[in-house]
Amino acid sequence: DKALDPGLVPMDDATKAGMLAGLEFRQPKSVASGVFVDDKGHVATSLANVAACAKLTVGLDTEADLIAQDAATGLALLAAAAPMAPQTVAQLASTSPAPGVEIAVAGYSYGARLPAPVLTFGQLDAAAGLSEEPGFLRLAAPLMAGDMGGPVLDTAGHVLGLAIPAPTNSAKQLPQGMALAAGTAPLAALLQGAGITPATSLTQTTTALSPDALNAAALGMTVQVACWED
């Protein structure tokens, strides 16, 4: 029942920054990537992202539980504690990729510093692991730690696998610009073991999406996965 002071004006960014100066905001230990695998908020990611975490969140706010993992392939599955409505979910490729095809990896390369995933483009080097193990992909793409757990996409927007860290070996190191991913077979097995039916592409189309459409698909399915110390 009282009018506002006519002298009140909206605060500009500089004023807001000044009011917050000196305050400390709680930050996660690390922020990497994951992908929505169904419309209920289940997220597949790299097991390395969620190891030794006191708390996990999808994004920076929604708490999540680790409900399945596969140490052999480095994959993990999270369940969000609160309902989520992803714009889209991962559509697993229905055919095996051929070496040399163009790929893009969607991931939060810079952790929480950017509000949307980055697309890193490259090529599929081989549909096998470092020792020719099945179920893995070797990528020619300059990935960063924040990209781990992000989806590897073909040009049609189908998911070929998830980026995972290379095995830690102080005596050996991957060549610069090379990376590793777990393929769709172990990813599908992880989901099925948790009672989730993987979404697969209904067609075998290889029609390339436009850059904007590919970016939109990546944006809708890729999510931050944050690891907190307490």
Coordinates of N, CA and C in Angstrom, one line a residue:
D1 N 0.8 -1.2 0.0 CA 0.0 0.0 0.0 C 0.8 1.3 0.0
K2 N 2.1 1.1 -0.4 CA 3.0 2.3 -0.4 C 3.7 2.3 -1.8
A3 N 3.9 3.5 -2.3 CA 4.6 3.7 -3.6 C 6.1 3.6 -3.4
L4 N 6.7 3.1 -4.4 CA 8.2 3.0 -4.4 C 8.8 4.4 -4.5
D5 N 9.9 4.6 -4.0 CA 10.6 5.9 -4.1 C 10.9 6.1 -5.6
P6 N 10.5 7.2 -6.1 CA 10.7 7.5 -7.5 C 12.2 7.6 -7.9
G7 N 13.0 7.8 -6.9 CA 14.4 7.9 -7.2 C 15.1 6.5 -7.4
L8 N 14.4 5.4 -7.1 CA 15.0 4.1 -7.3 C 15.2 3.8 -8.7
V9 N 16.4 3.3 -9.0 CA 16.7 2.9 -10.4 C 17.3 1.5 -10.4
P10 N 17.2 0.7 -11.5 CA 17.9 -0.6 -11.5 C 19.4 -0.5 -11.4
M11 N 20.0 -1.5 -10.7 CA 21.4 -1.5 -10.5 C 22.1 -1.9 -11.8
D12 N 23.2 -1.2 -12.1 CA 24.0 -1.7 -13.3 C 24.9 -2.8 -12.8
D13 N 25.6 -3.3 -13.8 CA 26.5 -4.5 -13.5 C 27.6 -4.1 -12.6
A14 N 28.2 -2.9 -12.7 CA 29.3 -2.4 -11.9 C 28.8 -2.3 -10.4
T15 N 27.6 -1.8 -10.2 CA 27.1 -1.7 -8.8 C 26.9 -3.1 -8.2
K16 N 26.3 -4.0 -9.0 CA 26.1 -5.4 -8.5 C 27.4 -6.0 -8.2
A17 N 28.4 -5.9 -9.0 CA 29.8 -6.4 -8.8 C 30.3 -5.9 -7.5
G18 N 30.1 -4.6 -7.2 CA 30.6 -4.0 -6.0 C 30.0 -4.5 -4.8
M19 N 28.7 -4.8 -4.8 CA 28.0 -5.4 -3.7 C 28.5 -6.8 -3.4
L20 N 28.9 -7.5 -4.4 CA 29.3 -8.9 -4.2 C 30.8 -9.0 -3.9
A21 N 31.6 -7.9 -4.1 CA 33.0 -7.9 -3.9 C 33.3 -8.4 -2.5
G22 N 34.3 -9.3 -2.4 CA 34.7 -9.9 -1.1 C 34.0 -11.1 -0.7
L23 N 32.9 -11.4 -1.3 CA 32.1 -12.6 -1.0 C 32.8 -13.8 -1.6
E24 N 32.8 -14.9 -1.0 CA 33.4 -16.2 -1.5 C 32.2 -17.1 -1.9
F25 N 32.2 -17.6 -3.1 CA 31.2 -18.5 -3.6 C 31.8 -19.9 -3.6
R26 N 31.0 -20.9 -3.2 CA 31.5 -22.3 -3.2 C 31.6 -22.8 -4.6
Q27 N 32.8 -23.4 -4.9 CA 33.1 -23.9 -6.2 C 33.3 -25.4 -6.2
P28 N 32.9 -26.1 -7.3 CA 33.1 -27.5 -7.3 C 34.6 -27.8 -7.5
K29 N 35.0 -29.0 -7.1 CA 36.4 -29.4 -7.3 C 36.7 -29.5 -8.8
S30 N 35.8 -30.0 -9.6 CA 36.0 -30.1 -11.0 C 34.6 -30.1 -11.7
V31 N 34.6 -29.6 -13.0 CA 33.4 -29.6 -13.8 C 33.8 -30.2 -15.2
A32 N 33.1 -31.3 -15.6 CA 33.4 -31.9 -16.9 C 32.0 -32.1 -17.6
S33 N 31.9 -33.1 -18.4 CA 30.8 -33.2 -19.3 C 30.0 -34.6 -19.1
G34 N 28.8 -34.6 -19.5 CA 28.0 -35.8 -19.6 C 26.9 -35.6 -20.6
V35 N 26.1 -36.7 -20.8 CA 25.1 -36.6 -21.9 C 23.8 -37.2 -21.3
F36 N 22.7 -36.6 -21.6 CA 21.4 -37.1 -21.2 C 21.1 -38.4 -22.1
V37 N 20.7 -39.4 -21.4 CA 20.4 -40.7 -22.1 C 18.9 -41.1 -22.1
D38 N 18.1 -40.3 -21.3 CA 16.7 -40.5 -21.4 C 16.0 -39.2 -20.9
D39 N 14.7 -39.2 -20.9 CA 14.0 -38.0 -20.6 C 13.7 -37.9 -19.1
K40 N 14.3 -38.8 -18.3 CA 14.1 -38.7 -16.8 C 15.3 -38.1 -16.1
G41 N 16.3 -37.7 -16.9 CA 17.4 -37.0 -16.3 C 18.6 -37.9 -16.0
H42 N 18.6 -39.2 -16.5 CA 19.8 -40.0 -16.4 C 20.9 -39.5 -17.3
V43 N 22.1 -39.4 -16.7 CA 23.3 -38.9 -17.4 C 24.4 -39.9 -17.5
A44 N 24.9 -40.1 -18.7 CA 26.1 -41.0 -18.8 C 27.3 -40.0 -18.9
T45 N 28.4 -40.5 -18.3 CA 29.6 -39.6 -18.2 C 30.9 -40.5 -18.1
S46 N 32.0 -39.9 -18.0 CA 33.2 -40.6 -17.7 C 33.4 -40.9 -16.2
L47 N 33.7 -42.1 -15.9 CA 33.9 -42.5 -14.5 C 35.0 -41.7 -13.8
A48 N 36.0 -41.2 -14.6 CA 37.0 -40.4 -14.0 C 36.4 -39.0 -13.4
N49 N 35.3 -38.6 -14.0 CA 34.7 -37.3 -13.6 C 34.1 -37.4 -12.2
V50 N 33.7 -38.6 -11.8 CA 32.9 -38.8 -10.6 C 33.5 -39.6 -9.5
A51 N 34.8 -39.9 -9.7 CA 35.5 -40.7 -8.7 C 35.9 -39.8 -7.5
A52 N 35.8 -40.3 -6.3 CA 36.3 -39.6 -5.1 C 35.6 -38.3 -4.9
C53 N 34.3 -38.2 -5.2 CA 33.5 -37.0 -5.0 C 32.6 -37.2 -3.8
A54 N 32.5 -36.2 -2.9 CA 31.6 -36.2 -1.8 C 30.2 -36.0 -2.3
K55 N 30.0 -35.2 -3.3 CA 28.7 -34.9 -3.9 C 28.9 -34.7 -5.4
L56 N 27.8 -35.1 -6.1 CA 27.8 -34.9 -7.5 C 26.6 -34.1 -7.9
T57 N 26.7 -33.2 -8.9 CA 25.6 -32.5 -9.4 C 25.6 -32.5 -10.9
V58 N 24.4 -32.5 -11.5 CA 24.2 -32.3 -12.9 C 23.9 -30.9 -13.1
G59 N 24.8 -30.2 -13.9 CA 24.8 -28.7 -13.8 C 25.5 -28.4 -12.5
L60 N 25.2 -27.2 -11.9 CA 25.9 -26.9 -10.7 C 24.9 -26.9 -9.5
D61 N 23.6 -27.3 -9.8 CA 22.6 -27.2 -8.7 C 21.9 -28.5 -8.4
T62 N 21.7 -29.4 -9.5 CA 20.8 -30.5 -9.3 C 21.7 -31.7 -8.8
E63 N 21.5 -32.2 -7.6 CA 22.3 -33.3 -7.0 C 21.9 -34.5 -7.8
A64 N 22.9 -35.4 -7.8 CA 22.8 -36.7 -8.6 C 23.5 -37.8 -7.8
D65 N 23.1 -39.0 -8.1 CA 23.7 -40.2 -7.5 C 24.3 -41.0 -8.6
L66 N 25.5 -41.7 -8.2 CA 26.1 -42.6 -9.1 C 25.4 -43.9 -9.0
I67 N 24.8 -44.4 -10.0 CA 24.0 -45.6 -9.9 C 24.6 -46.8 -10.7
A68 N 25.5 -46.6 -11.6 CA 26.2 -47.7 -12.3 C 27.5 -47.2 -12.8
Q69 N 28.4 -48.1 -12.9 CA 29.8 -47.8 -13.4 C 30.4 -49.0 -14.1
D70 N 31.3 -48.8 -15.0 CA 32.1 -49.9 -15.6 C 33.5 -49.4 -15.7
A71 N 34.3 -50.0 -14.7 CA 35.7 -49.6 -14.6 C 36.5 -50.0 -15.9
A72 N 36.1 -51.1 -16.5 CA 36.8 -51.6 -17.7 C 36.8 -50.6 -18.9
T73 N 35.6 -49.9 -19.0 CA 35.5 -49.0 -20.1 C 35.5 -47.5 -19.7
G74 N 35.5 -47.3 -18.4 CA 35.6 -45.9 -17.9 C 34.3 -45.1 -18.0
L75 N 33.2 -45.8 -17.9 CA 31.9 -45.1 -18.0 C 31.1 -45.2 -16.7
A76 N 30.3 -44.2 -16.5 CA 29.5 -44.1 -15.3 C 28.1 -43.6 -15.7
L77 N 27.1 -43.9 -14.8 CA 25.7 -43.4 -15.0 C 25.2 -42.8 -13.8
L78 N 24.6 -41.6 -14.0 CA 24.1 -40.8 -12.9 C 22.6 -40.7 -13.0
A79 N 22.0 -40.6 -11.8 CA 20.5 -40.3 -11.8 C 20.3 -39.0 -11.0
A80 N 19.6 -38.1 -11.6 CA 19.4 -36.8 -11.0 C 18.4 -37.0 -9.9
A81 N 18.6 -36.2 -8.8 CA 17.7 -36.4 -7.6 C 16.4 -35.6 -7.8
A82 N 16.4 -34.7 -8.7 CA 15.2 -33.9 -9.0 C 14.8 -34.1 -10.5
P83 N 13.5 -34.0 -10.8 CA 13.1 -34.2 -12.2 C 13.8 -33.2 -13.1
M84 N 14.2 -33.7 -14.3 CA 14.8 -32.8 -15.3 C 14.1 -33.1 -16.6
A85 N 14.2 -32.1 -17.5 CA 13.5 -32.1 -18.8 C 14.5 -31.8 -19.9
P86 N 15.4 -32.7 -20.3 CA 16.4 -32.4 -21.3 C 15.7 -32.0 -22.6
Q87 N 16.4 -31.1 -23.4 CA 15.8 -30.8 -24.7 C 15.9 -31.9 -25.6
T88 N 16.9 -32.8 -25.5 CA 17.0 -34.0 -26.3 C 17.9 -35.0 -25.6
V89 N 17.8 -36.2 -26.1 CA 18.7 -37.3 -25.5 C 19.5 -37.9 -26.5
A90 N 20.6 -38.5 -26.1 CA 21.5 -39.1 -27.0 C 20.9 -40.2 -27.9
Q91 N 21.1 -40.1 -29.2 CA 20.6 -41.1 -30.1 C 21.9 -41.9 -30.6
L92 N 22.0 -43.1 -30.1 CA 23.2 -43.9 -30.4 C 23.2 -44.3 -31.9
A93 N 24.4 -44.2 -32.5 CA 24.5 -44.6 -33.9 C 24.1 -46.1 -34.1
S94 N 23.4 -46.4 -35.2 CA 23.0 -47.7 -35.4 C 24.0 -48.5 -36.2
T95 N 25.0 -47.9 -36.7 CA 26.1 -48.6 -37.5 C 27.4 -48.2 -36.9
S96 N 28.4 -49.1 -37.2 CA 29.8 -48.8 -36.7 C 30.4 -47.8 -37.6
P97 N 31.1 -46.8 -37.0 CA 31.8 -45.8 -37.7 C 33.0 -46.3 -38.5
A98 N 33.3 -45.6 -39.6 CA 34.5 -46.0 -40.4 C 35.6 -45.1 -40.1
P99 N 36.8 -45.6 -40.0 CA 38.0 -44.7 -39.8 C 38.0 -43.6 -40.8
G100 N 38.4 -42.4 -40.4 CA 38.5 -41.2 -41.3 C 37.3 -40.3 -41.3
V101 N 36.2 -40.8 -40.8 CA 35.0 -39.9 -40.8 C 35.1 -38.7 -39.9
E102 N 34.5 -37.7 -40.2 CA 34.5 -36.5 -39.4 C 33.7 -36.7 -38.1
I103 N 34.1 -36.2 -37.0 CA 33.4 -36.3 -35.8 C 33.5 -34.9 -35.1
A104 N 32.6 -34.7 -34.1 CA 32.7 -33.6 -33.2 C 32.4 -34.0 -31.8
V105 N 33.2 -33.5 -30.9 CA 33.0 -33.8 -29.5 C 32.4 -32.6 -28.8
A106 N 31.2 -32.8 -28.1 CA 30.6 -31.7 -27.4 C 31.0 -31.8 -25.9
G107 N 31.5 -30.8 -25.4 CA 32.0 -30.8 -24.0 C 32.2 -29.5 -23.4
Y108 N 32.2 -29.4 -22.0 CA 32.5 -28.2 -21.3 C 34.0 -28.1 -21.2
S109 N 34.7 -27.8 -22.3 CA 36.1 -27.8 -22.3 C 36.7 -26.9 -21.2
Y110 N 36.0 -25.8 -20.9 CA 36.5 -24.8 -19.9 C 35.8 -24.9 -18.6
G111 N 35.2 -26.1 -18.3 CA 34.5 -26.3 -17.0 C 33.3 -25.4 -16.9
A112 N 33.2 -24.7 -15.7 CA 32.0 -23.9 -15.5 C 32.2 -22.4 -16.0
R113 N 33.3 -22.2 -16.7 CA 33.6 -20.8 -17.1 C 32.7 -20.4 -18.3
L114 N 32.2 -21.4 -19.1 CA 31.3 -21.1 -20.2 C 29.9 -21.7 -19.9
P115 N 28.8 -21.1 -20.3 CA 27.5 -21.6 -20.0 C 27.0 -22.7 -20.9
A116 N 27.7 -23.0 -22.0 CA 27.3 -23.9 -23.0 C 28.5 -24.8 -23.5
P117 N 28.2 -26.0 -24.0 CA 29.3 -26.8 -24.4 C 30.0 -26.3 -25.7
V118 N 31.2 -26.7 -25.8 CA 32.0 -26.3 -27.0 C 32.1 -27.5 -27.9
L119 N 32.0 -27.3 -29.2 CA 32.2 -28.4 -30.2 C 33.6 -28.4 -30.6
T120 N 34.3 -29.5 -30.5 CA 35.7 -29.7 -30.9 C 35.6 -30.7 -32.1
F121 N 36.1 -30.3 -33.3 CA 36.0 -31.1 -34.5 C 37.2 -31.9 -34.7
G122 N 37.1 -33.0 -35.3 CA 38.2 -33.9 -35.6 C 37.8 -35.0 -36.5
Q123 N 38.6 -36.1 -36.4 CA 38.3 -37.3 -37.2 C 38.4 -38.5 -36.4
L124 N 37.7 -39.6 -36.8 CA 37.9 -40.9 -36.2 C 39.1 -41.6 -36.7
D125 N 40.1 -41.8 -35.8 CA 41.3 -42.4 -36.2 C 41.2 -44.0 -36.4
A126 N 40.4 -44.6 -35.4 CA 40.2 -46.0 -35.5 C 39.1 -46.4 -34.6
A127 N 38.3 -47.4 -35.0 CA 37.3 -48.0 -34.1 C 37.8 -49.1 -33.3
A128 N 38.8 -48.7 -32.4 CA 39.4 -49.7 -31.5 C 40.2 -48.9 -30.5
G129 N 40.6 -49.6 -29.4 CA 41.4 -48.9 -28.4 C 42.8 -48.8 -28.7
L130 N 43.6 -48.4 -27.7 CA 45.0 -48.2 -28.0 C 45.8 -49.5 -28.3
S131 N 45.3 -50.6 -27.8 CA 45.8 -51.9 -28.1 C 44.9 -52.7 -29.0
E132 N 44.1 -52.0 -29.8 CA 43.1 -52.6 -30.7 C 42.0 -53.3 -30.0
E133 N 41.7 -52.9 -28.7 CA 40.6 -53.5 -28.0 C 39.3 -53.0 -28.7
P134 N 38.3 -53.9 -28.8 CA 37.0 -53.5 -29.3 C 36.2 -52.7 -28.2
G135 N 35.3 -51.9 -28.7 CA 34.5 -51.1 -27.7 C 35.0 -49.7 -27.5
F136 N 36.1 -49.4 -28.1 CA 36.7 -48.1 -27.9 C 36.9 -47.4 -29.3
L137 N 37.1 -46.1 -29.2 CA 37.4 -45.3 -30.4 C 38.7 -44.5 -30.2
R138 N 39.5 -44.4 -31.2 CA 40.7 -43.5 -31.1 C 40.3 -42.3 -32.0
L139 N 40.5 -41.1 -31.4 CA 40.1 -39.8 -32.0 C 41.3 -38.9 -32.3
A140 N 41.2 -38.3 -33.4 CA 42.2 -37.2 -33.8 C 41.5 -35.9 -33.5
A141 N 41.5 -35.5 -32.2 CA 40.8 -34.3 -31.8 C 41.5 -33.8 -30.6
P142 N 41.7 -32.5 -30.5 CA 42.4 -31.9 -29.3 C 41.5 -31.6 -28.1
L143 N 41.2 -32.7 -27.4 CA 40.3 -32.6 -26.3 C 41.0 -32.1 -25.0
M144 N 40.2 -31.5 -24.1 CA 40.6 -31.1 -22.8 C 40.0 -31.8 -21.7
A145 N 40.4 -31.6 -20.5 CA 39.9 -32.4 -19.3 C 38.4 -32.2 -19.2
G146 N 37.9 -31.0 -19.4 CA 36.5 -30.7 -19.3 C 35.6 -31.4 -20.3
D147 N 36.2 -31.9 -21.4 CA 35.5 -32.6 -22.5 C 35.2 -34.0 -22.1
M148 N 35.9 -34.6 -21.1 CA 35.7 -36.0 -20.8 C 34.2 -36.2 -20.3
G149 N 33.7 -37.3 -20.9 CA 32.3 -37.6 -20.7 C 31.3 -37.0 -21.7
G150 N 31.8 -36.1 -22.5 CA 31.0 -35.5 -23.6 C 30.8 -36.5 -24.7
P151 N 29.7 -36.3 -25.5 CA 29.4 -37.2 -26.6 C 30.2 -37.0 -27.8
V152 N 30.6 -38.1 -28.4 CA 31.3 -38.0 -29.7 C 30.2 -38.2 -30.8
L153 N 30.1 -37.2 -31.6 CA 29.0 -37.1 -32.6 C 29.5 -37.3 -34.0
D154 N 28.7 -38.0 -34.8 CA 29.0 -38.0 -36.3 C 28.3 -36.7 -36.9
T155 N 28.5 -36.5 -38.1 CA 28.0 -35.3 -38.7 C 26.5 -35.2 -38.8
A156 N 25.8 -36.4 -38.6 CA 24.4 -36.5 -38.6 C 23.8 -36.3 -37.2
G157 N 24.7 -36.1 -36.2 CA 24.2 -35.9 -34.8 C 24.0 -37.1 -34.0
H158 N 24.4 -38.3 -34.6 CA 24.3 -39.5 -33.8 C 25.5 -39.7 -32.9
V159 N 25.3 -40.3 -31.7 CA 26.3 -40.5 -30.7 C 27.1 -41.7 -31.0
L160 N 28.4 -41.6 -31.2 CA 29.3 -42.7 -31.5 C 30.0 -43.2 -30.2
G161 N 30.0 -42.4 -29.2 CA 30.6 -42.8 -27.9 C 30.7 -41.7 -27.0
L162 N 31.5 -41.9 -25.9 CA 31.7 -40.8 -24.9 C 33.2 -40.7 -24.7
A163 N 33.7 -39.4 -24.7 CA 35.1 -39.2 -24.5 C 35.5 -39.6 -23.1
I164 N 36.7 -40.3 -23.0 CA 37.2 -40.8 -21.7 C 38.7 -40.5 -21.7
P165 N 39.3 -40.3 -20.5 CA 40.7 -40.1 -20.4 C 41.5 -41.3 -20.9
A166 N 42.6 -41.0 -21.4 CA 43.6 -42.1 -21.8 C 44.1 -42.7 -20.5
P167 N 44.5 -44.0 -20.5 CA 45.0 -44.6 -19.3 C 46.2 -43.9 -18.8
T168 N 46.3 -43.7 -17.5 CA 47.5 -43.0 -16.9 C 48.7 -43.9 -16.9
N169 N 49.7 -43.4 -17.5 CA 51.0 -44.1 -17.6 C 52.1 -43.1 -17.7
S170 N 52.9 -43.0 -16.7 CA 53.9 -42.0 -16.7 C 55.0 -42.2 -17.7
A171 N 55.1 -43.5 -18.2 CA 56.1 -43.8 -19.2 C 55.6 -43.6 -20.6
K172 N 54.3 -43.4 -20.8 CA 53.7 -43.3 -22.1 C 52.7 -42.2 -22.1
Q173 N 52.6 -41.5 -23.3 CA 51.7 -40.4 -23.4 C 51.2 -40.4 -24.8
L174 N 49.9 -40.1 -25.0 CA 49.3 -40.1 -26.3 C 49.9 -38.9 -27.1
P175 N 50.0 -39.0 -28.4 CA 50.5 -37.9 -29.2 C 49.6 -36.7 -29.1
Q176 N 50.1 -35.5 -29.2 CA 49.3 -34.3 -29.1 C 48.1 -34.4 -30.1
G177 N 46.9 -34.1 -29.7 CA 45.8 -34.0 -30.6 C 45.1 -35.4 -30.7
M178 N 45.5 -36.4 -30.0 CA 44.9 -37.7 -30.0 C 44.1 -37.9 -28.7
A179 N 43.0 -38.6 -28.8 CA 42.1 -38.8 -27.6 C 41.4 -40.2 -27.7
L180 N 40.7 -40.6 -26.7 CA 40.1 -41.9 -26.6 C 38.6 -41.7 -26.2
A181 N 37.8 -42.7 -26.7 CA 36.4 -42.7 -26.3 C 35.9 -44.1 -26.1
A182 N 34.9 -44.3 -25.3 CA 34.2 -45.6 -25.2 C 33.1 -45.6 -26.2
G183 N 33.0 -46.7 -26.9 CA 32.0 -46.7 -28.0 C 30.6 -47.0 -27.5
T184 N 29.7 -47.2 -28.5 CA 28.2 -47.3 -28.2 C 27.9 -48.7 -27.6
A185 N 28.7 -49.7 -27.9 CA 28.4 -51.1 -27.3 C 28.5 -51.1 -25.8
P186 N 29.7 -50.6 -25.2 CA 29.7 -50.6 -23.7 C 28.8 -49.6 -23.1
L187 N 28.5 -48.5 -23.8 CA 27.5 -47.5 -23.3 C 26.1 -48.1 -23.3
A188 N 25.7 -48.8 -24.3 CA 24.4 -49.4 -24.4 C 24.3 -50.5 -23.3
A189 N 25.4 -51.3 -23.1 CA 25.4 -52.3 -22.0 C 25.2 -51.7 -20.6
L190 N 25.9 -50.6 -20.4 CA 25.8 -49.9 -19.1 C 24.3 -49.4 -18.9
L191 N 23.7 -48.9 -19.9 CA 22.3 -48.4 -19.8 C 21.4 -49.6 -19.5
Q192 N 21.5 -50.6 -20.3 CA 20.6 -51.8 -20.2 C 20.8 -52.4 -18.8
G193 N 22.0 -52.4 -18.3 CA 22.2 -53.0 -17.0 C 21.5 -52.2 -15.9
A194 N 21.2 -50.9 -16.2 CA 20.5 -50.1 -15.2 C 19.0 -50.0 -15.5
G195 N 18.5 -50.8 -16.5 CA 17.1 -50.8 -16.8 C 16.7 -49.7 -17.8
I196 N 17.7 -49.1 -18.5 CA 17.3 -48.0 -19.4 C 17.5 -48.6 -20.8
T197 N 16.5 -48.4 -21.6 CA 16.6 -48.8 -23.0 C 17.3 -47.7 -23.8
P198 N 18.4 -47.9 -24.4 CA 19.1 -46.8 -25.2 C 18.3 -46.4 -26.3
A199 N 18.3 -45.1 -26.6 CA 17.7 -44.5 -27.8 C 18.7 -44.7 -28.9
T200 N 18.2 -45.3 -30.0 CA 19.1 -45.5 -31.2 C 18.5 -44.7 -32.4
S201 N 19.3 -44.3 -33.3 CA 18.8 -43.6 -34.5 C 17.9 -44.6 -35.2
L202 N 16.8 -44.0 -35.6 CA 15.8 -44.8 -36.3 C 16.1 -45.1 -37.8
T203 N 17.0 -44.3 -38.3 CA 17.4 -44.5 -39.7 C 19.0 -44.5 -39.7
Q204 N 19.5 -45.0 -40.8 CA 20.9 -45.0 -41.0 C 21.4 -43.9 -41.8
T205 N 20.7 -42.8 -41.8 CA 21.0 -41.6 -42.6 C 22.4 -41.1 -42.3
T206 N 23.1 -40.7 -43.3 CA 24.4 -40.1 -43.0 C 24.4 -38.6 -43.5
T207 N 23.2 -38.1 -43.7 CA 23.1 -36.7 -44.2 C 23.6 -35.8 -43.1
A208 N 24.6 -35.0 -43.4 CA 25.2 -34.1 -42.5 C 24.3 -33.0 -42.1
L209 N 24.2 -32.7 -40.8 CA 23.5 -31.6 -40.3 C 24.3 -30.3 -40.6
S210 N 23.5 -29.2 -40.7 CA 24.2 -27.9 -40.8 C 24.9 -27.6 -39.5
P211 N 26.0 -26.8 -39.5 CA 26.7 -26.4 -38.3 C 25.7 -26.0 -37.2
D212 N 24.7 -25.2 -37.5 CA 23.8 -24.7 -36.5 C 23.0 -25.8 -35.9
A213 N 22.5 -26.7 -36.8 CA 21.7 -27.9 -36.3 C 22.5 -28.8 -35.4
L214 N 23.8 -29.0 -35.8 CA 24.7 -29.9 -35.0 C 24.9 -29.3 -33.7
N215 N 25.2 -28.0 -33.7 CA 25.4 -27.3 -32.4 C 24.2 -27.3 -31.5
A216 N 23.0 -27.2 -32.1 CA 21.8 -27.2 -31.3 C 21.5 -28.6 -30.7
A217 N 21.8 -29.7 -31.5 CA 21.7 -31.0 -31.0 C 22.7 -31.3 -29.8
A218 N 23.9 -30.8 -30.0 CA 24.9 -31.0 -28.9 C 24.5 -30.2 -27.7
L219 N 24.0 -29.0 -27.8 CA 23.6 -28.2 -26.7 C 22.4 -28.8 -25.9
G220 N 21.5 -29.5 -26.6 CA 20.4 -30.1 -26.0 C 20.7 -31.3 -25.1
M221 N 21.7 -32.1 -25.5 CA 22.0 -33.3 -24.9 C 23.2 -33.3 -23.9
T222 N 24.0 -32.3 -24.0 CA 25.3 -32.3 -23.2 C 25.1 -31.4 -22.0
V223 N 25.6 -31.9 -20.9 CA 25.3 -31.2 -19.6 C 26.6 -31.2 -18.8
Q224 N 26.7 -30.3 -17.9 CA 27.8 -30.2 -17.0 C 27.7 -31.3 -15.9
V225 N 28.8 -31.9 -15.5 CA 28.8 -32.8 -14.4 C 29.8 -32.3 -13.4
A226 N 29.4 -31.9 -12.2 CA 30.3 -31.3 -11.3 C 30.6 -32.2 -10.1
C227 N 31.8 -32.2 -9.7 CA 32.3 -33.0 -8.5 C 32.6 -32.1 -7.4
W228 N 32.1 -32.3 -6.2 CA 32.2 -31.5 -5.1 C 33.0 -32.2 -4.0
E229 N 33.7 -31.5 -3.2 CA 34.5 -32.1 -2.1 C 33.6 -32.3 -0.9
D230 N 32.6 -31.5 -0.7 CA 31.7 -31.7 0.5 C 30.4 -31.1 0.2

